[in-house]
XYZ file of C-alpha atoms in Angstrom:
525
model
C 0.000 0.000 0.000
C 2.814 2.486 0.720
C 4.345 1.901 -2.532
C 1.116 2.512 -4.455
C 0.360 5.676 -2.559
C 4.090 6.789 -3.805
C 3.118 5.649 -7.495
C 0.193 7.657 -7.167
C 2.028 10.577 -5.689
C 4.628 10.139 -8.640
C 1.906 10.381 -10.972
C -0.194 13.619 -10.146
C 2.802 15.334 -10.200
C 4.140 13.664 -13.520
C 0.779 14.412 -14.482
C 1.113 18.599 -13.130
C 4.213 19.182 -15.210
C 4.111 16.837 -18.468
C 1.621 19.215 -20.470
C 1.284 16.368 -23.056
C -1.712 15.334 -21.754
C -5.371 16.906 -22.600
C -5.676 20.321 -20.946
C -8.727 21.158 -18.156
C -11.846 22.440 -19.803
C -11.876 26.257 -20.427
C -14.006 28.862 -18.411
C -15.677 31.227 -21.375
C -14.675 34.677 -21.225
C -15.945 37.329 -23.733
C -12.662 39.122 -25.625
C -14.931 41.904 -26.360
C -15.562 42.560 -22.406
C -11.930 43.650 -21.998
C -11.444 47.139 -21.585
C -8.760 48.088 -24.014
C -6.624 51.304 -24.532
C -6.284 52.714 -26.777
C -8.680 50.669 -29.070
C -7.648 47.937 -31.589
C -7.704 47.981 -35.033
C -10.037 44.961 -35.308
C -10.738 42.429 -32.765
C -12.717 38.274 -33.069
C -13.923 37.303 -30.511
C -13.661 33.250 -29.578
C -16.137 32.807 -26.164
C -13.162 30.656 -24.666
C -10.443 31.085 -22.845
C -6.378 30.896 -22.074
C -5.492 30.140 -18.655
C -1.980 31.237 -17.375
C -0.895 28.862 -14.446
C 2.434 27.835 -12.436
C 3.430 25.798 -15.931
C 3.088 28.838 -18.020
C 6.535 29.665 -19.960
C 7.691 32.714 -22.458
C 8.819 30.928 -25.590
C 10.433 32.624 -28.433
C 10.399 32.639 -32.021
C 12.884 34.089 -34.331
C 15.198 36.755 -33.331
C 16.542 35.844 -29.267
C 18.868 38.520 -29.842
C 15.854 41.039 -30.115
C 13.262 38.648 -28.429
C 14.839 38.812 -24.955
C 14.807 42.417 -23.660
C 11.235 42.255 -24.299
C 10.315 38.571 -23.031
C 11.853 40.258 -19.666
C 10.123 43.188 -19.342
C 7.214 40.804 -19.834
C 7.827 38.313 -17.118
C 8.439 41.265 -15.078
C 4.678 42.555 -15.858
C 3.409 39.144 -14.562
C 5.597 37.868 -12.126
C 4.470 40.008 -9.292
C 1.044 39.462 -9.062
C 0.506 36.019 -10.664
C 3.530 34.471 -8.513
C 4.584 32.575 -11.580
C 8.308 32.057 -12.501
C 7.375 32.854 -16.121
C 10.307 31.030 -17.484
C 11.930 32.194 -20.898
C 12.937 29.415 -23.481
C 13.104 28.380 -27.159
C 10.051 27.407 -29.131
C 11.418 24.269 -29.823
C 11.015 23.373 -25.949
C 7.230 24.168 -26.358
C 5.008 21.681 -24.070
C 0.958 21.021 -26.121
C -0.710 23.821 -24.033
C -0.413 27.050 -21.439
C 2.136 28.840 -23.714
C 2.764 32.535 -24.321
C 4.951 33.182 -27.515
C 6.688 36.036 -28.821
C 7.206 35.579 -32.864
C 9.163 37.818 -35.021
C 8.654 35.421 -37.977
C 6.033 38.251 -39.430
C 6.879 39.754 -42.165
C 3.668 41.962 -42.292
C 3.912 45.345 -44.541
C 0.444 45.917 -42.927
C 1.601 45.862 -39.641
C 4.653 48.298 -40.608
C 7.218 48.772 -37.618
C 5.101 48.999 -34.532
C 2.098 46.690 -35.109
C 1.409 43.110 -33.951
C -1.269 40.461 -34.225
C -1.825 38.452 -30.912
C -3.954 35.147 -31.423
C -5.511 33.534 -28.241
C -6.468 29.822 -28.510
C -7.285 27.913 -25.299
C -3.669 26.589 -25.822
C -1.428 29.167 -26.610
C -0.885 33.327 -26.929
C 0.787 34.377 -29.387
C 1.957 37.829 -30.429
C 3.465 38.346 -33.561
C 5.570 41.512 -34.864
C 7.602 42.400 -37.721
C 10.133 44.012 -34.421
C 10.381 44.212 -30.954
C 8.616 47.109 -30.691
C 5.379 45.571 -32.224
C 5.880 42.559 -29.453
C 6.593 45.663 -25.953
C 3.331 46.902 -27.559
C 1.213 43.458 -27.705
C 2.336 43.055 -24.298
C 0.733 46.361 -23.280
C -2.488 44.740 -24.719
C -2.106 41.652 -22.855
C -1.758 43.536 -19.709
C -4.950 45.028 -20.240
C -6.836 41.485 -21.569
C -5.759 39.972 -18.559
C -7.820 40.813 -14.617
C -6.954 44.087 -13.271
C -5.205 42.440 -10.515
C -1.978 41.921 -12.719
C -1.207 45.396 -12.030
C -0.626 45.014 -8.229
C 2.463 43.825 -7.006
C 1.940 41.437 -4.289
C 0.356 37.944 -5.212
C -3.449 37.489 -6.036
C -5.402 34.543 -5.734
C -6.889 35.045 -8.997
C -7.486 32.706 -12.050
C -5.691 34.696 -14.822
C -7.875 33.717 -17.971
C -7.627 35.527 -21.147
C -10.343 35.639 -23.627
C -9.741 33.598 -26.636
C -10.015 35.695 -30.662
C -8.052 37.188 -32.167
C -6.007 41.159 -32.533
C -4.607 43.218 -35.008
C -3.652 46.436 -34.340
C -1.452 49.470 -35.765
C -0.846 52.927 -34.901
C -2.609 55.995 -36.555
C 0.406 58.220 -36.078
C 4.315 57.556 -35.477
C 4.783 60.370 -33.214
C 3.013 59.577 -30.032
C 4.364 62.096 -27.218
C 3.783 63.828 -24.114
C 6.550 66.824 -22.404
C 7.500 67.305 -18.674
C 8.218 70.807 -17.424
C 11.261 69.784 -15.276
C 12.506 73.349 -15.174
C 9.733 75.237 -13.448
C 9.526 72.890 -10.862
C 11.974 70.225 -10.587
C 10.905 66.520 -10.790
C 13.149 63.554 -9.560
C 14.515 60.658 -11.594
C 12.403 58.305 -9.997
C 9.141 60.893 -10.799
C 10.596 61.345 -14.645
C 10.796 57.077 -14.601
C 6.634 56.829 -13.352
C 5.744 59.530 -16.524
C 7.891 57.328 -18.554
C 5.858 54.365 -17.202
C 2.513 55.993 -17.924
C 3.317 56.742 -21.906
C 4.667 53.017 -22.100
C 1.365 51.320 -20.546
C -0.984 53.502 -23.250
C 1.896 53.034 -26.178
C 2.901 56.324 -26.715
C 6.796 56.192 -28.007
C 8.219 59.969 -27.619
C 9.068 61.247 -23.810
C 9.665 65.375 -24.679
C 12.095 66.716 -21.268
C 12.306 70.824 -21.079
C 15.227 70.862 -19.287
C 16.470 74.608 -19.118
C 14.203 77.519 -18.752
C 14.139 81.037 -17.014
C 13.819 79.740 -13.352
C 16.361 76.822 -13.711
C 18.348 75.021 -15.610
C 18.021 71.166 -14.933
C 20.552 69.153 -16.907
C 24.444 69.316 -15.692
C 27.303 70.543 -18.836
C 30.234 69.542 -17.212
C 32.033 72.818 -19.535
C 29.551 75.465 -18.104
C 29.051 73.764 -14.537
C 28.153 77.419 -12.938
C 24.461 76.617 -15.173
C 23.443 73.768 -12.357
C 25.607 74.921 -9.443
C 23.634 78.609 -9.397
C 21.285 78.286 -12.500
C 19.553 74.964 -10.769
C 19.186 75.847 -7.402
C 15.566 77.256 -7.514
C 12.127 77.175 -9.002
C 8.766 79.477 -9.869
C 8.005 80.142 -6.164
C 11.246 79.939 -4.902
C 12.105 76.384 -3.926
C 15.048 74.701 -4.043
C 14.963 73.067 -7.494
C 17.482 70.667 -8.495
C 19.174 69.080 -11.772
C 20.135 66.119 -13.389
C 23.424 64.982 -13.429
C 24.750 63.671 -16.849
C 24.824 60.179 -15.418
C 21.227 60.517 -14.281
C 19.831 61.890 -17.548
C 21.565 58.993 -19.060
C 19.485 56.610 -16.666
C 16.053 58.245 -17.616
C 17.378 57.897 -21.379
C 18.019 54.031 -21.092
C 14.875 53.698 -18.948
C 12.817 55.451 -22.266
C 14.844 53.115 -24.687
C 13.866 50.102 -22.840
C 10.249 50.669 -23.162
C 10.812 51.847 -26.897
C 10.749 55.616 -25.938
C 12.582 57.803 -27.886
C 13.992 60.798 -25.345
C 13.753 64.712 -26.886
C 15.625 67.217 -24.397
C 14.796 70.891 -24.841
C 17.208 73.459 -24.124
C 15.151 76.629 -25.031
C 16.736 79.579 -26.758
C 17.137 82.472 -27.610
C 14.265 83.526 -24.912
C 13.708 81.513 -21.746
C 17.285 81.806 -20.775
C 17.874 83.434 -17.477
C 18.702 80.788 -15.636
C 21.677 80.631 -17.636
C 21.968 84.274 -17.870
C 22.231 84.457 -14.284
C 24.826 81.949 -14.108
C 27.515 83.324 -16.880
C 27.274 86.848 -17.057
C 29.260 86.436 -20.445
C 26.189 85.797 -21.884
C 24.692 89.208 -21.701
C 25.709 91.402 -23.871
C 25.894 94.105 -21.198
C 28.429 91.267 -19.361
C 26.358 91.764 -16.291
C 24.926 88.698 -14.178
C 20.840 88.702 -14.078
C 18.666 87.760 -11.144
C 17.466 84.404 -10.605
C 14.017 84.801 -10.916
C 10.849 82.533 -9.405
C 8.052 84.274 -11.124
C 6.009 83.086 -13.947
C 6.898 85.790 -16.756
C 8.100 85.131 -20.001
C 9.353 86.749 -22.819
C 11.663 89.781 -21.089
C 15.586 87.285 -21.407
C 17.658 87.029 -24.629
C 21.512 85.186 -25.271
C 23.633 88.154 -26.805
C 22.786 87.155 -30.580
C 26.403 89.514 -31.638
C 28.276 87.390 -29.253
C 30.809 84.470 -30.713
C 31.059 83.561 -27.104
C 26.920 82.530 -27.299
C 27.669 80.251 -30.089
C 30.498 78.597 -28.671
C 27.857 78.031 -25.224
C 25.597 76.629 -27.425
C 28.028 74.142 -29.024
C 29.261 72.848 -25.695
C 26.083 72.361 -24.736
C 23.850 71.120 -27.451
C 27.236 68.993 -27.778
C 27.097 67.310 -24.308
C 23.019 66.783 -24.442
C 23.181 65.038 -27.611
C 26.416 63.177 -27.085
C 24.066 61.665 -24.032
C 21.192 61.319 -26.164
C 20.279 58.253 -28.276
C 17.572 59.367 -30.265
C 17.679 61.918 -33.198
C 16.089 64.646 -32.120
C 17.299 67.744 -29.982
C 14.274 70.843 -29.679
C 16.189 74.015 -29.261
C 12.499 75.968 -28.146
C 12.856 78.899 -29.938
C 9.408 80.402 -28.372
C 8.326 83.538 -26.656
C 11.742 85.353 -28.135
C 10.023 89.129 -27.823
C 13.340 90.046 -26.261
C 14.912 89.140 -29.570
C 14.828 91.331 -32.636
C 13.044 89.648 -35.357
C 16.643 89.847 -37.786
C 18.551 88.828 -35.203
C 16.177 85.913 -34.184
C 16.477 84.241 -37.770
C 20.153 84.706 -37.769
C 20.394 82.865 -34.369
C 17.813 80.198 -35.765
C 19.398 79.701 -39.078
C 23.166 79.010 -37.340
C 21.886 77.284 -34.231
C 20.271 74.716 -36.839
C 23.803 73.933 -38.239
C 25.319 73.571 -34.648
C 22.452 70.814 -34.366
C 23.535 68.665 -37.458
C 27.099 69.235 -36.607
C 26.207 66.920 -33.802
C 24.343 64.349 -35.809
C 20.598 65.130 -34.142
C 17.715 66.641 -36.267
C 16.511 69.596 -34.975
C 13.200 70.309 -33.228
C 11.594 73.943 -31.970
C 8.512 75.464 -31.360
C 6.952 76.627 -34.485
C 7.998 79.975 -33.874
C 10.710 79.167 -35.749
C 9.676 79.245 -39.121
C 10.280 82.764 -39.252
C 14.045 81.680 -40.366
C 14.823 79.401 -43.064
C 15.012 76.113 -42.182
C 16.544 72.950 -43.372
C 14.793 70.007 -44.618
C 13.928 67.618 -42.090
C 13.655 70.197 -39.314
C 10.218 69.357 -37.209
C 8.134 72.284 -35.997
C 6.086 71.793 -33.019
C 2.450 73.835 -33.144
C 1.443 75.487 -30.412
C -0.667 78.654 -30.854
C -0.286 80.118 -33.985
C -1.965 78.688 -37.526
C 0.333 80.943 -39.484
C 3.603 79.595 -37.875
C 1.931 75.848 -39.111
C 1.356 77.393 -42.382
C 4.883 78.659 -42.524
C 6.522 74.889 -42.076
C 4.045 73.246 -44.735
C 5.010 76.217 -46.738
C 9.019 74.814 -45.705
C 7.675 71.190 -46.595
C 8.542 70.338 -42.545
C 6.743 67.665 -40.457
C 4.388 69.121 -37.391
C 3.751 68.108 -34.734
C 0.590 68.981 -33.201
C 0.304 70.292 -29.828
C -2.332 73.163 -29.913
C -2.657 74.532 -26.698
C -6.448 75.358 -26.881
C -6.747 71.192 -27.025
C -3.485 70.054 -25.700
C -1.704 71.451 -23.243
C -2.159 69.321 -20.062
C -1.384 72.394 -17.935
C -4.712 74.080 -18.555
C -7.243 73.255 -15.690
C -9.756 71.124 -16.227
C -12.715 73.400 -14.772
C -12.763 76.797 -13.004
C -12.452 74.746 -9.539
C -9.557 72.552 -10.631
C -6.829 73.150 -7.435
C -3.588 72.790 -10.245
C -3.324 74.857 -13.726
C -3.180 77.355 -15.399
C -6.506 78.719 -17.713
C -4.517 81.260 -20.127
C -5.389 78.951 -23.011
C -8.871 77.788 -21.976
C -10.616 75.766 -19.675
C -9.637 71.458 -21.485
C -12.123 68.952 -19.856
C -11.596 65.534 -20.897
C -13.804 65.166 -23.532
C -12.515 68.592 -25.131
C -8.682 66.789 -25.372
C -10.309 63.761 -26.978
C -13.103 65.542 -29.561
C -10.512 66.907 -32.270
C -8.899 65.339 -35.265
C -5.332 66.788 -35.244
C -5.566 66.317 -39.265
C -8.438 68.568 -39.470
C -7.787 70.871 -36.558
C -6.167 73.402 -39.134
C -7.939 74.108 -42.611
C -4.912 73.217 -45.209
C -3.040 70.989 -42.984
C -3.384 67.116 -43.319
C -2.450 64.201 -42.075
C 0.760 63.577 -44.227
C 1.885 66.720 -42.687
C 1.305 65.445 -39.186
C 4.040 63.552 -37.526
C 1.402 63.377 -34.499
C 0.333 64.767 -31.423
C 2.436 65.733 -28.478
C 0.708 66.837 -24.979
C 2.627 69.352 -23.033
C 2.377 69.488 -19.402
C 4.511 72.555 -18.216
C 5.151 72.823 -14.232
C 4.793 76.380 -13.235
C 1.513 74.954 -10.718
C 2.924 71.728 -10.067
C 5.772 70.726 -8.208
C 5.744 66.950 -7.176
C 4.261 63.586 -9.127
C 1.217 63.798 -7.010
C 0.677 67.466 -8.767
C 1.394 66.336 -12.192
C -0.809 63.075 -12.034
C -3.496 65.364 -11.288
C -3.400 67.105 -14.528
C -2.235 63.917 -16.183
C -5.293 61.782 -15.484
C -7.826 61.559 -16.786
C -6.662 63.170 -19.686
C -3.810 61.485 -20.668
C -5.150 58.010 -22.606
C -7.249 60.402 -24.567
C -3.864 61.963 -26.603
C -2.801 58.342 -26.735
C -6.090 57.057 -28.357
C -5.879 59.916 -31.174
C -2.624 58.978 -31.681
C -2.908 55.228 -31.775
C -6.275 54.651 -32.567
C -7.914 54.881 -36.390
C -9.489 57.802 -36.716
C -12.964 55.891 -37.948
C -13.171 53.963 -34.697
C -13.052 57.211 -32.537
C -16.272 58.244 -31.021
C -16.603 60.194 -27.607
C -19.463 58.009 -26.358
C -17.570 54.377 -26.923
C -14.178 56.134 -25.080
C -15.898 57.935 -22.137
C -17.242 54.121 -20.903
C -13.702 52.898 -21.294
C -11.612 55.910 -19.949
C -14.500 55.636 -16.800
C -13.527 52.376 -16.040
C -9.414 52.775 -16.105
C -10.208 54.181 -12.618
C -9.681 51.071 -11.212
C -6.206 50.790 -12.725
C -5.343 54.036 -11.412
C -6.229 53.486 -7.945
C -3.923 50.135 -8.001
C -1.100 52.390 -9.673
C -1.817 54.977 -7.102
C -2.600 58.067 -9.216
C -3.584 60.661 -7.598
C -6.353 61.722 -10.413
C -8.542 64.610 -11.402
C -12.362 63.262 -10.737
C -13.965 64.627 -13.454
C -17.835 64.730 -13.690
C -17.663 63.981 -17.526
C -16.710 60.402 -16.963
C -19.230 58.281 -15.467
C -20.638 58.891 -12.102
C -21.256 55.316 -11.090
C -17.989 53.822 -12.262
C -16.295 56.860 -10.310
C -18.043 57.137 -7.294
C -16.063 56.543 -3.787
């Protein structure tokens, strides 16, 4: 008898890891139920279901090389709550059922650079990508088809099933982006790494840092190091700021890259500059230091456009940005100049744009700057003015769209929002979703459009809390119009999903706006 209960022992758990034999029966769950953000492409639904479990493994398909970073990122997404060791291995070591693969066998011209097809069977999930990006952003989905509970990080007793169907999905635009204010108010690494988080989870791919601006300059030049040692040490309102030292902007950089965020630093000029006015009095052409200032004013500080010593500034530090930059772009600002002559803001423009290519990046402003001549390639980034978005089509440039009447994430919500600023215009959530950046200006289409870019500048803010706030709920809504076809847009179908991302946000611990657009029994206390 004691041998025979051993056998039987030896069996059940022969029987718990040899996935050879049949499978338990599946639980339905509805695909369609899921609440998914920013919507699909298309989407068949199944009525079955996948069921992760202890057994479940990553397998992968084509590419390790490529495969890997993101197979980790995704075991890292499930481990926590699910408990499961998620183990990573070739597809040859595949057991008959309980598998999630990665596949970069697709070679999908539909699907372009950044799309994927996931296909859930009761045996298997499997997302599919022509790259690696297409696979970080399938994962996104499957964080979202699975229960909410996957996004806390303590173990859940929960049975993670997946509805069975299938997914295709594309973006709309290829410039999906959001800006943090770091100068008015300074915002930690660890702060900068939650944004980053944020963009990643709702597949937005460009991470837009202002890193220098009248009240501080935020990004250490190891050839100017008076700019962080006086220039960073306050903020609007007087506190005690901060900056980034070169190895810690190269630690939000890699933390971008890893999630397939491409990193644009600003250092605005010729205007916004007193911060670094202040902190080299070479800079003036008077030679005189300036005052730190807190306030909120713009438009009153220049660089000394006569001045070969300016241009050599600007080299070192454009120079030492980029050379800690991976990605292509550096935005030089280039708004609110009033304290620049108009001739003398064109000259700057037209020879700060060389200094740019000299250092391999493509150059990025405000599109204020199409008052000079610029060079092919050059990306102007709409904020106020249609004639300035006239002015680059006229230039054949890319624009980036980032009115602030519809945009800005700054602007209060309502007249009693506690953070914002209403110089713009009141943006509720449903006026940041209701606009079609391709239509927004008469003459301007979508193959001029790079895509949209939300700005959330920091002159009411001053911690992650503060910034969530103005964040959320808007936030998924510039991600949608980005990602999402225009045709499958509607207000109606987005307010029921945005409502119910509340529970998300409470697990992530946002500290969100509760807006009375959304609705009132999915957001009730």
């Amino acid at each position: 008898m004691k041998n025979l209960f051993y056998g039987i022992i030896c069996c059940l758990i022969f029987a718990a890891c040899d996935k050879t034999i049949p499978r338990p029966p599946a639980i339905p769950v509805d695909l369609s139920e899921s609440n998914l953000l920013p919507l699909p492409v298309s989407m068949s639904v199944d009525s079955s279901s996948f069921a992760m479990d202890s057994l479940t493994s990553i397998f992968l398909e084509g590419d390790e090389a490529a495969l890997m970073p993101v197979a980790a990122y995704l075991q890292s997404v499930l481990k926590p709550a699910t408990g499961y060791d998620f183990l990573i291995k070739k597809k040859e070591e595949m057991p008959a059922y309980g598998n999630i693969i990665l596949s970069l066998n697709t070679q999908n011209d539909t699907l372009g650079q950044e799309g994927y097809d996931m296909k859930i069977t009761e045996d298997d999930i499997n997302i599919s990508a022509n790259t690696a990006v297409g696979i970080f952003y399938g994962i996104q989905t499957l964080r979202q088809l699975l229960p909410l509970d996957i996004e806390k990080k303590t173990k859940q007793d929960v049975k993670w099933l997946v509805g069975t169907g299938t997914i295709r999905d594309f973006p709309n635009y290829e410039w999906r982006g959001a800006m943090l204010d770091v100068s008015r108010h300074f915002f930690e690494v660890a702060e900068v790494k939650k944004v980053i988080d944020y963009l990643a989870a709702y597949k937005m791919n460009r991470f837009h840092i202002h890193l220098a601006d009248d009240q501080g300059w935020r990004i250490e030049i190891k050839s100017w190091p008076n700019l962080t040692a006086h220039g960073g040490k306050t903020e609007v309102g007087g506190g005690v700021g901060g900056f980034f030292t070169q190895e810690q902007y190269s630690e939000i950089v890699k933390y971008a890259d890893d999630r397939f965020i491409t990193v644009i630093p600003e250092i605005d000029m010729p205007g916004h500059v007193n911060a670094a006015l202040s902190s080299y009095p070479v800079l003036n052409c008077n030679g005189k230091a300036t005052k730190m200032r807190t306030d909120m004013r713009v438009g009153y500080s220049s660089l000394c456009i006569e001045k070969d010593t300016t241009y050599a500034f600007i080299r070192d530090v454009i120079g030492e940005v980029a050379a800690l930059t991976t990605g292509k772009y550096f935005h030089i600002g280039g708004d609110e100049a009033q304290a620049t002559k108009k001739k003398d803001y064109i000259y700057f423009i037209e020879k700060v744009q060389k200094i740019v290519a000299d250092n391999d990046k493509i150059m990025m402003g405000w599109d204020d700057i199409t008052a000079a001549k610029l060079n092919e390639g050059t990306i102007a980034q709409h904020w106020e003015k249609e004639k300035n978005a006239r002015q680059a089509m006229a230039q054949n440039l890319k624009i980036v769209m980032s009115p602030a009447k519809k945009a800005y994430l700054d602007m209060k919500y309502d007249k009693e929002s506690k953070h914002g600023l209403r110089w713009a215009g009141l943006i509720p959530v449903d006026t940041g979703y209701i606009w079609n950046p391709a239509t927004y200006i008469d003459g301007i289409g979508k193959e001029n459009i790079l895509g949209v870019e939300a700005p959330l500048w920091a002159e009411t803010i001053s911690n992650l809390d503060e910034a969530e706030y103005l964040l959320f709920p808007r936030l998924p809504g510039y991600a949608e119009m980005n990602w999402t076809q225009d045709t499958l847009r509607t207000w109606d179908d987005y307010r029921v999903r945005l409502s119910k991302e509340k529970a998300k946000w409470d697990i992530w611990g946002v500290d969100y706006f509760p807006s009375k657009k959304l609705d009132k029994e999915t957001w009730k206390d």
